[in-house]
mmCIF file of C-alpha atoms in Angstrom:
data_model
loop_
_atom_site.group_PDB
_atom_site.id
_atom_site.type_symbol
_atom_site.label_atom_id
_atom_site.label_comp_id
_atom_site.label_asym_id
_atom_site.label_seq_id
_atom_site.Cartn_x
_atom_site.Cartn_y
_atom_site.Cartn_z
ATOM 1 C CA MET A 5 -35.308 -27.536 12.703
ATOM 2 C CA ASN A 6 -34.173 -28.873 16.295
ATOM 3 C CA GLN A 7 -36.993 -31.210 16.764
ATOM 4 C CA THR A 8 -36.528 -34.846 17.061
ATOM 5 C CA PRO A 9 -38.167 -36.951 14.307
ATOM 6 C CA GLN A 10 -41.540 -38.290 15.267
ATOM 7 C CA ARG A 11 -40.488 -41.866 14.495
ATOM 8 C CA THR A 12 -37.809 -41.945 17.290
ATOM 9 C CA ARG A 13 -39.833 -40.249 19.826
ATOM 10 C CA ARG A 14 -42.898 -42.589 19.905
ATOM 11 C CA LYS A 15 -43.455 -46.045 18.398
ATOM 12 C CA THR A 16 -46.681 -47.613 17.291
ATOM 13 C CA THR A 17 -47.786 -51.163 16.606
ATOM 14 C CA LYS A 18 -50.713 -50.229 14.528
ATOM 15 C CA ARG A 19 -50.204 -50.982 10.856
ATOM 16 C CA LYS A 20 -52.456 -48.100 9.856
ATOM 17 C CA GLN A 21 -50.243 -45.590 11.644
ATOM 18 C CA GLN A 22 -47.278 -47.103 10.107
ATOM 19 C CA ARG A 23 -48.599 -46.715 6.712
ATOM 20 C CA ARG A 24 -49.120 -42.947 7.256
ATOM 21 C CA LYS A 25 -45.662 -42.239 8.343
ATOM 22 C CA PRO A 26 -44.166 -42.068 4.797
ATOM 23 C CA LEU A 27 -46.860 -39.710 3.699
ATOM 24 C CA ARG A 28 -46.133 -37.398 6.567
ATOM 25 C CA GLY A 29 -42.497 -37.420 5.856
ATOM 26 C CA ARG A 30 -43.145 -36.595 2.311
ATOM 27 C CA PHE A 31 -45.347 -33.676 3.111
ATOM 28 C CA ALA A 32 -42.697 -32.391 5.593
ATOM 29 C CA LEU A 33 -40.068 -32.608 2.812
ATOM 30 C CA LEU A 34 -42.325 -30.888 0.349
ATOM 31 C CA GLY A 35 -42.991 -28.132 3.000
ATOM 32 C CA ALA A 36 -39.246 -27.717 3.737
ATOM 33 C CA ALA A 37 -38.471 -27.508 -0.062
ATOM 34 C CA ALA A 38 -41.093 -24.811 -0.444
ATOM 35 C CA LEU A 39 -39.799 -22.902 2.368
ATOM 36 C CA LEU A 40 -36.347 -23.004 0.994
ATOM 37 C CA VAL A 41 -37.435 -21.786 -2.434
ATOM 38 C CA LEU A 42 -39.301 -18.859 -0.767
ATOM 39 C CA LEU A 43 -36.184 -17.946 1.033
ATOM 40 C CA LEU A 44 -33.808 -18.039 -2.029
ATOM 41 C CA LEU A 45 -36.234 -15.882 -3.705
ATOM 42 C CA ARG A 46 -36.434 -13.490 -1.117
ATOM 43 C CA CYS A 47 -32.687 -13.126 -0.898
ATOM 44 C CA GLY A 48 -32.554 -12.703 -4.572
ATOM 45 C CA ALA A 49 -34.944 -9.735 -4.524
ATOM 46 C CA ASP A 50 -32.958 -8.086 -1.704
ATOM 47 C CA GLU A 51 -29.609 -8.284 -3.571
ATOM 48 C CA PRO A 52 -28.992 -5.236 -5.709
ATOM 49 C CA GLN A 53 -28.949 -6.097 -9.379
ATOM 50 C CA PRO A 54 -26.031 -5.374 -11.554
ATOM 51 C CA GLY A 55 -26.210 -1.964 -13.089
ATOM 52 C CA SER A 56 -28.592 -0.559 -10.551
ATOM 53 C CA ALA A 57 -27.981 2.554 -8.437
ATOM 54 C CA ALA A 58 -27.780 0.301 -5.190
ATOM 55 C CA ALA A 59 -25.301 -1.962 -6.858
ATOM 56 C CA ASP A 60 -23.079 0.977 -7.991
ATOM 57 C CA GLU A 61 -23.186 2.499 -4.481
ATOM 58 C CA THR A 62 -22.326 -0.852 -2.787
ATOM 59 C CA ALA A 63 -19.483 -1.246 -5.274
ATOM 60 C CA GLY A 64 -18.028 2.034 -4.489
ATOM 61 C CA GLU A 65 -18.089 1.441 -0.921
ATOM 62 C CA THR A 66 -16.301 -1.793 -1.237
ATOM 63 C CA THR A 67 -13.473 -0.510 -3.625
ATOM 64 C CA ALA A 68 -12.941 2.831 -2.011
ATOM 65 C CA GLU A 69 -10.359 1.542 0.499
ATOM 66 C CA THR A 70 -9.731 -1.727 -1.227
ATOM 67 C CA GLN A 71 -6.035 -2.325 -1.688
ATOM 68 C CA PRO A 72 -4.833 -3.556 -5.148
ATOM 69 C CA VAL A 73 -4.659 -7.293 -5.409
ATOM 70 C CA PRO A 74 -1.510 -8.914 -6.716
ATOM 71 C CA ALA A 75 -1.970 -10.322 -10.207
ATOM 72 C CA THR A 76 -1.366 -13.895 -11.177
ATOM 73 C CA GLN A 77 0.944 -13.101 -14.028
ATOM 74 C CA ALA A 78 4.295 -11.368 -14.065
ATOM 75 C CA ALA A 79 4.015 -7.630 -14.755
ATOM 76 C CA ASP A 80 4.790 -6.030 -18.172
ATOM 77 C CA PRO A 81 7.907 -3.617 -18.206
ATOM 78 C CA PRO A 82 6.534 -0.084 -17.925
ATOM 79 C CA SER A 83 7.186 2.372 -20.623
ATOM 80 C CA LYS A 84 10.238 4.869 -20.066
ATOM 81 C CA ASP A 85 7.921 7.465 -21.453
ATOM 82 C CA ASP A 86 5.860 7.432 -18.107
ATOM 83 C CA PRO A 87 6.449 10.786 -16.523
ATOM 84 C CA LEU A 88 6.136 8.991 -13.100
ATOM 85 C CA LEU A 89 9.323 7.090 -13.733
ATOM 86 C CA LEU A 90 11.238 10.474 -13.926
ATOM 87 C CA LEU A 91 14.955 9.620 -12.798
ATOM 88 C CA VAL A 92 16.370 12.192 -10.559
ATOM 89 C CA SER A 93 20.131 11.855 -9.394
ATOM 90 C CA ARG A 94 23.481 13.654 -9.282
ATOM 91 C CA ALA A 95 24.163 12.820 -12.675
ATOM 92 C CA GLN A 96 20.570 13.626 -13.823
ATOM 93 C CA PRO A 97 19.277 16.736 -12.221
ATOM 94 C CA LEU A 98 15.764 18.182 -12.493
ATOM 95 C CA ALA A 99 15.177 20.733 -15.212
ATOM 96 C CA GLU A 100 15.117 24.157 -13.828
ATOM 97 C CA ASP A 101 11.591 24.872 -14.826
ATOM 98 C CA TYR A 102 10.344 21.689 -13.122
ATOM 99 C CA ALA A 103 7.203 22.478 -11.276
ATOM 100 C CA PRO A 104 5.088 19.785 -9.953
ATOM 101 C CA GLU A 105 1.314 20.151 -9.162
ATOM 102 C CA LEU A 106 1.010 19.804 -5.453
ATOM 103 C CA THR A 107 -1.712 18.821 -2.762
ATOM 104 C CA GLN A 108 -1.120 19.596 0.839
ATOM 105 C CA LEU A 109 -1.328 16.619 3.416
ATOM 106 C CA HIS A 110 -3.877 17.104 6.079
ATOM 107 C CA ASP A 111 -2.160 15.606 9.124
ATOM 108 C CA TRP A 112 1.440 16.870 8.330
ATOM 109 C CA PRO A 113 2.986 20.168 7.327
ATOM 110 C CA TYR A 114 4.160 18.841 3.795
ATOM 111 C CA SER A 115 2.791 18.700 0.258
ATOM 112 C CA ILE A 116 3.067 15.898 -2.244
ATOM 113 C CA ALA A 117 2.594 15.477 -5.977
ATOM 114 C CA ALA A 118 -1.294 15.614 -6.523
ATOM 115 C CA ILE A 119 -1.174 12.258 -8.479
ATOM 116 C CA ALA A 120 0.466 10.520 -5.379
ATOM 117 C CA TYR A 121 -1.940 11.928 -2.725
ATOM 118 C CA GLU A 122 -4.599 9.466 -2.993
ATOM 119 C CA PRO A 123 -2.253 6.503 -3.158
ATOM 120 C CA LEU A 124 -0.474 7.622 -0.118
ATOM 121 C CA ARG A 125 -3.560 8.255 1.756
ATOM 122 C CA GLN A 126 -4.968 4.830 0.985
ATOM 123 C CA MET A 127 -1.755 3.113 1.893
ATOM 124 C CA LEU A 128 -1.296 4.890 5.246
ATOM 125 C CA ALA A 129 -4.980 4.032 5.933
ATOM 126 C CA ALA A 130 -4.455 0.346 5.111
ATOM 127 C CA GLY A 131 -1.527 0.228 7.662
ATOM 128 C CA ARG A 132 -3.528 1.981 10.238
ATOM 129 C CA ALA A 133 -6.240 -0.643 9.900
ATOM 130 C CA GLU A 134 -3.554 -3.186 10.814
ATOM 131 C CA GLY A 135 -3.015 -1.193 14.038
ATOM 132 C CA LEU A 136 0.139 0.657 12.688
ATOM 133 C CA SER A 137 0.936 4.402 13.190
ATOM 134 C CA PHE A 138 2.838 6.352 10.711
ATOM 135 C CA THR A 139 4.287 9.890 10.470
ATOM 136 C CA VAL A 140 5.306 11.507 7.372
ATOM 137 C CA ALA A 141 8.852 12.839 8.110
ATOM 138 C CA SER A 142 9.394 14.762 4.672
ATOM 139 C CA ALA A 143 7.737 14.989 1.464
ATOM 140 C CA TYR A 144 8.193 17.710 -1.275
ATOM 141 C CA ARG A 145 10.937 20.016 -1.086
ATOM 142 C CA SER A 146 11.651 23.194 -3.234
ATOM 143 C CA THR A 147 15.125 23.648 -4.681
ATOM 144 C CA ASP A 148 15.823 26.366 -2.065
ATOM 145 C CA SER A 149 14.820 24.121 0.766
ATOM 146 C CA GLN A 150 16.995 21.361 -0.453
ATOM 147 C CA ARG A 151 19.963 23.782 -0.888
ATOM 148 C CA GLN A 152 19.301 24.928 2.818
ATOM 149 C CA LEU A 153 19.102 21.332 4.074
ATOM 150 C CA PHE A 154 22.257 20.282 2.202
ATOM 151 C CA ASP A 155 24.190 23.368 3.486
ATOM 152 C CA GLU A 156 23.025 22.748 7.102
ATOM 153 C CA ASP A 157 24.312 19.033 6.985
ATOM 154 C CA VAL A 158 27.764 20.021 5.510
ATOM 155 C CA GLU A 159 28.054 22.725 8.088
ATOM 156 C CA ALA A 160 27.278 20.376 10.815
ATOM 157 C CA ARG A 161 29.895 17.825 9.744
ATOM 158 C CA VAL A 162 32.478 20.634 9.396
ATOM 159 C CA SER A 163 31.893 21.702 13.010
ATOM 160 C CA GLU A 164 32.564 17.909 13.940
ATOM 161 C CA GLY A 165 36.000 18.398 12.415
ATOM 162 C CA MET A 166 35.738 17.350 8.814
ATOM 163 C CA THR A 167 37.109 19.362 6.040
ATOM 164 C CA GLU A 168 34.832 21.201 3.578
ATOM 165 C CA ASP A 169 35.301 18.502 0.815
ATOM 166 C CA GLU A 170 34.970 15.590 3.451
ATOM 167 C CA ALA A 171 31.757 17.091 4.758
ATOM 168 C CA ARG A 172 30.343 17.560 1.201
ATOM 169 C CA GLU A 173 31.184 14.113 0.370
ATOM 170 C CA GLU A 174 29.807 12.540 3.406
ATOM 171 C CA THR A 175 26.606 14.585 3.180
ATOM 172 C CA ALA A 176 26.004 13.575 -0.417
ATOM 173 C CA ARG A 177 25.703 9.864 0.780
ATOM 174 C CA TRP A 178 22.398 10.810 2.532
ATOM 175 C CA THR A 179 21.340 14.132 1.121
ATOM 176 C CA MET A 180 21.209 15.136 -2.465
ATOM 177 C CA PRO A 181 22.547 18.318 -3.670
ATOM 178 C CA PRO A 182 19.888 20.959 -4.787
ATOM 179 C CA GLY A 183 18.321 20.120 -8.142
ATOM 180 C CA CYS A 184 19.114 16.374 -7.714
ATOM 181 C CA SER A 185 16.860 15.339 -5.055
ATOM 182 C CA GLU A 186 13.639 13.087 -5.558
ATOM 183 C CA HIS A 187 11.826 15.100 -2.985
ATOM 184 C CA GLU A 188 11.916 18.108 -5.372
ATOM 185 C CA THR A 189 9.658 16.015 -7.830
ATOM 186 C CA GLY A 190 6.977 15.819 -5.133
ATOM 187 C CA LEU A 191 6.816 11.948 -5.815
ATOM 188 C CA ALA A 192 9.007 10.992 -2.777
ATOM 189 C CA VAL A 193 7.921 10.743 0.857
ATOM 190 C CA ASP A 194 9.717 9.727 3.963
ATOM 191 C CA ILE A 195 7.568 7.663 6.432
ATOM 192 C CA VAL A 196 8.556 6.548 9.870
ATOM 193 C CA ALA A 197 6.941 4.863 12.764
ATOM 194 C CA THR A 198 5.177 7.491 15.066
ATOM 195 C CA ASP A 199 7.070 6.074 18.180
ATOM 196 C CA ASN A 200 10.379 6.085 16.257
ATOM 197 C CA GLN A 201 10.940 8.946 14.262
ATOM 198 C CA ARG A 202 14.763 8.537 13.896
ATOM 199 C CA LEU A 203 16.053 8.244 10.314
ATOM 200 C CA ASP A 204 18.629 5.698 11.169
ATOM 201 C CA ASP A 205 19.115 1.796 11.297
ATOM 202 C CA THR A 206 16.585 1.425 13.968
ATOM 203 C CA GLN A 207 13.724 2.416 11.694
ATOM 204 C CA GLU A 208 14.040 -0.727 9.711
ATOM 205 C CA GLN A 209 13.055 -2.825 12.685
ATOM 206 C CA THR A 210 9.761 -1.043 13.337
ATOM 207 C CA PRO A 211 6.465 -2.841 12.406
ATOM 208 C CA GLU A 212 5.513 0.104 10.493
ATOM 209 C CA THR A 213 8.529 -0.113 8.199
ATOM 210 C CA ILE A 214 8.314 -3.780 7.876
ATOM 211 C CA TRP A 215 4.823 -3.499 6.768
ATOM 212 C CA LEU A 216 5.595 -0.692 4.068
ATOM 213 C CA HIS A 217 8.520 -2.745 2.724
ATOM 214 C CA GLU A 218 6.117 -5.571 2.057
ATOM 215 C CA ASN A 219 3.071 -3.594 0.879
ATOM 216 C CA CYS A 220 4.052 -0.263 -0.460
ATOM 217 C CA TRP A 221 4.246 -1.576 -4.105
ATOM 218 C CA ARG A 222 0.592 -2.470 -3.933
ATOM 219 C CA PHE A 223 -0.221 1.297 -3.745
ATOM 220 C CA GLY A 224 2.291 2.442 -6.492
ATOM 221 C CA PHE A 225 5.268 3.074 -4.121
ATOM 222 C CA ILE A 226 8.932 1.618 -4.196
ATOM 223 C CA LEU A 227 11.630 1.622 -1.769
ATOM 224 C CA ARG A 228 13.825 3.949 -3.474
ATOM 225 C CA TYR A 229 17.124 3.238 -1.840
ATOM 226 C CA PRO A 230 17.250 -0.331 -0.860
ATOM 227 C CA ALA A 231 19.967 -2.259 1.086
ATOM 228 C CA GLY A 232 22.569 -3.835 -1.126
ATOM 229 C CA LYS A 233 22.017 -1.324 -3.939
ATOM 230 C CA GLU A 234 24.149 1.515 -2.772
ATOM 231 C CA ASP A 235 26.600 1.233 -5.428
ATOM 232 C CA VAL A 236 23.845 1.429 -7.977
ATOM 233 C CA THR A 237 21.756 4.254 -6.408
ATOM 234 C CA GLY A 238 24.734 6.261 -5.132
ATOM 235 C CA ILE A 239 22.821 6.922 -1.785
ATOM 236 C CA ASP A 240 23.181 4.749 1.379
ATOM 237 C CA TYR A 241 20.150 2.519 2.445
ATOM 238 C CA GLU A 242 17.280 4.491 3.460
ATOM 239 C CA SER A 243 14.456 2.398 5.027
ATOM 240 C CA TRP A 244 12.151 5.284 5.067
ATOM 241 C CA HIS A 245 12.266 6.820 1.653
ATOM 242 C CA TYR A 246 9.515 5.859 -0.757
ATOM 243 C CA ARG A 247 8.797 6.857 -4.324
ATOM 244 C CA TYR A 248 5.626 6.831 -6.254
ATOM 245 C CA VAL A 249 5.891 5.457 -9.624
ATOM 246 C CA GLY A 250 2.315 3.960 -10.225
ATOM 247 C CA ILE A 251 0.910 0.570 -9.218
ATOM 248 C CA GLU A 252 2.165 -1.359 -12.446
ATOM 249 C CA ALA A 253 5.652 0.122 -12.431
ATOM 250 C CA ALA A 254 6.092 -0.669 -8.641
ATOM 251 C CA ARG A 255 4.755 -4.091 -9.148
ATOM 252 C CA TYR A 256 7.195 -4.690 -12.132
ATOM 253 C CA LEU A 257 10.196 -3.147 -10.206
ATOM 254 C CA THR A 258 9.484 -5.167 -7.132
ATOM 255 C CA GLU A 259 9.069 -8.405 -8.908
ATOM 256 C CA GLN A 260 12.278 -7.938 -10.824
ATOM 257 C CA GLN A 261 14.146 -6.617 -7.712
ATOM 258 C CA LEU A 262 15.147 -3.553 -9.739
ATOM 259 C CA THR A 263 15.881 -0.076 -8.593
ATOM 260 C CA LEU A 264 14.775 2.828 -10.742
ATOM 261 C CA ASP A 265 18.254 3.349 -11.664
ATOM 262 C CA GLU A 266 18.746 -0.213 -12.954
ATOM 263 C CA PHE A 267 15.416 -0.056 -14.868
ATOM 264 C CA TRP A 268 16.797 3.137 -16.800
ATOM 265 C CA ALA A 269 20.196 1.222 -17.315
ATOM 266 C CA SER A 270 18.419 -1.673 -18.839
#
């Protein structure tokens, strides 16, 4: 209430009026208390009760786009039996019969492993909510597509004056040979800023890439080829290449600052 208390608005010299003032004050307090109780009861009646349909619907709306919250305790090491932790490299190529279940992306002409589709969607949606704009530059590639990409890169370097062996060695720093690329698993995705779609050093400085590096683990992704780990991964730093491994594994690897290669070597 914004009204000024009666006693400060008007003074009286009559003893009878002075005796009544405390009674009026007590009545006012009792009335205010009763009003507060009624308001609390009304709010409680409007709030969905646990287990009710309304409560379940509200919970669904709240958690549908909610990002995973970092836990207060250190993550446990994930199991090496987890298929999401599949290691693919020059030394460990994919099995010839490997065939991932894929889901087509809506906004780009690529597919990704079905299990990584929703985490990717949520991650990009969370970034967009921060005012960022992403473009998926690559996702799943078949072995034939990987072979074509590798050969094209080799031919381009040969045309620049390298020998065949030099071109293949240089290309392998950036592009895996067919059968050895994470993109063939469907679990890898290249993401860049929409206003800078160059796969080079400038990508690292974009707000989109900075945000992804800080938050991708919260959605189950890791930066697969980080800076300073080139001797371990055998691939030059790629600020745009993310690999889905699941939230708990991503959290563990990020906390321990481990690449997937180092995890398997431990």
